[in-house]
Short mmCIF file of C-alpha atoms in Angstrom, two decimals:
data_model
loop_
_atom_site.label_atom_id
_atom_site.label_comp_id
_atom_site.label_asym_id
_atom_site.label_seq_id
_atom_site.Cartn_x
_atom_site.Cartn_y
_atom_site.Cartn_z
CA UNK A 1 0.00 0.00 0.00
CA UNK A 2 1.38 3.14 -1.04
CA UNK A 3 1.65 6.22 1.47
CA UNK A 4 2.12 9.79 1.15
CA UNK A 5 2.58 12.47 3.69
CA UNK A 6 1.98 16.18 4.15
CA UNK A 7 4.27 17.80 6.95
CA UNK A 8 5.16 21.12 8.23
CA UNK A 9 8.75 21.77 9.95
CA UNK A 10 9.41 24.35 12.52
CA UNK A 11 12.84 25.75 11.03
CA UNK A 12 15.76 27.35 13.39
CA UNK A 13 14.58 31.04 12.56
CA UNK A 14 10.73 30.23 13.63
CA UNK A 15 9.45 29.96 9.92
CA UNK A 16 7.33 26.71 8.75
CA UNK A 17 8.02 24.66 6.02
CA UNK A 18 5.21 22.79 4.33
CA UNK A 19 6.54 19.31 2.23
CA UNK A 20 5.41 16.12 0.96
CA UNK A 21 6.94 12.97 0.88
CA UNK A 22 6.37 9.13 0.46
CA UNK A 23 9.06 8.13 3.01
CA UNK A 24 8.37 10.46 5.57
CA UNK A 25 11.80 8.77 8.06
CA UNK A 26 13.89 9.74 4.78
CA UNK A 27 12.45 13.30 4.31
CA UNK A 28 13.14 13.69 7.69
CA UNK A 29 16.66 12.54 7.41
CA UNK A 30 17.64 14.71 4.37
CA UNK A 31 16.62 18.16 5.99
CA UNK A 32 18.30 17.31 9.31
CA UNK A 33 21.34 16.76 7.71
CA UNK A 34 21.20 19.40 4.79
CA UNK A 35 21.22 16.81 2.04
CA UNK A 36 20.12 19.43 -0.05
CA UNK A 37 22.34 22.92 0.15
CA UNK A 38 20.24 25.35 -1.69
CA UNK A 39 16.83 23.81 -0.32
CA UNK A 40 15.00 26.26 2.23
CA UNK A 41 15.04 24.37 5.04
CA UNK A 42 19.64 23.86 4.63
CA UNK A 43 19.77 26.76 6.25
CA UNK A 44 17.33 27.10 8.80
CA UNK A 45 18.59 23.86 10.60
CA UNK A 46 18.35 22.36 13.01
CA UNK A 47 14.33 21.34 11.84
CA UNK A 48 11.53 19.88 14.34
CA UNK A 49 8.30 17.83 12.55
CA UNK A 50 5.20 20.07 14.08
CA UNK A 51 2.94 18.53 12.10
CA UNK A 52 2.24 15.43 9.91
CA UNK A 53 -0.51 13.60 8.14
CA UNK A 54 -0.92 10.32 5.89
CA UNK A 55 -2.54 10.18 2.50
CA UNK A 56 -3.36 7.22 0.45
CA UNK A 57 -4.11 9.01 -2.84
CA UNK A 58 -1.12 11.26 -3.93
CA UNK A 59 -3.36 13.70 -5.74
CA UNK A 60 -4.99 14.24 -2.36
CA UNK A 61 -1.55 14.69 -0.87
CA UNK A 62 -0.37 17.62 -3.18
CA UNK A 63 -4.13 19.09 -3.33
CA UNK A 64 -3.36 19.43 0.51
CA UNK A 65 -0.04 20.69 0.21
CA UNK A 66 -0.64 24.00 -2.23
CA UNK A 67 -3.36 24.28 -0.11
CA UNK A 68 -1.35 24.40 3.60
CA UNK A 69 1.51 26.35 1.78
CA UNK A 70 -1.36 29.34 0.85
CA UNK A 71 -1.98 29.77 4.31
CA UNK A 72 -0.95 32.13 6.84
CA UNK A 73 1.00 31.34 9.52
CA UNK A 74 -2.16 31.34 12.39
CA UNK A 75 -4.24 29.13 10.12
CA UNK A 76 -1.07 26.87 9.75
CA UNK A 77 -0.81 27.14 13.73
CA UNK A 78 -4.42 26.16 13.95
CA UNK A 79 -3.80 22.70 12.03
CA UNK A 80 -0.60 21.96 14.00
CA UNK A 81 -2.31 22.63 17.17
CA UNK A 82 -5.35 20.50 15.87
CA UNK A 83 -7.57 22.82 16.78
CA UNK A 84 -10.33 22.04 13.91
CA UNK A 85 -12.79 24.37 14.65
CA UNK A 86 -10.23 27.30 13.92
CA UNK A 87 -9.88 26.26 10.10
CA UNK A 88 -13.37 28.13 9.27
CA UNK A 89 -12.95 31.21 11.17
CA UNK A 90 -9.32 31.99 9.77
CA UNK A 91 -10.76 31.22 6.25
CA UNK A 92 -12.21 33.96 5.84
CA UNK A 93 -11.10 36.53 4.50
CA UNK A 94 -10.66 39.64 6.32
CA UNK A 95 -12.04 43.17 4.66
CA UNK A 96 -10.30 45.78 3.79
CA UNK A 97 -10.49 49.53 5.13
#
């Protein structure tokens, strides 16, 4: 059975980063260790997983990705807090004066 995950990383300088991976122990690995020079999180080590969840559709998995990575960083809080009945509330958006 095939498995894909969404995550979010609390980086060294207090900035999220939203992924997704199929081996989420690798993914892990790579950004802990900087695999990757030029990727955001190289320089924002070390990384801490705030936040993960399994998918067994891939399409799913990068539908919910875009859609984490378009939000702001108290909605994002929201979801790694699990605190569900947030999501609605900071959906909307707020009006302009």
């Amino acid at each position: 059975m095939n498995q894909y995950f969404v995550y979010i990383l609390l980086c060294s300088d207090n900035s999220y980063y939203t992924g997704i991976t199929n081996d989420l122990e690798r993914r892990l690995y790579e950004h802990d260790n900087g695999i990757s020079p030029s990727s955001y999180t190289s320089k924002r080590r070390p990384v801490k997983l705030v936040f993960h969840e399994r998918f067994p559709d891939p399409a799913q998995a990068i539908a919910f990705e875009k859609q984490i990575k378009g939000w702001n960083r108290t909605k994002k809080e929201a979801l790694i807090n699990r605190d569900w009945h947030l999501l609605p509330e900071l959906s909307v958006r707020k009006k302009q004066t």
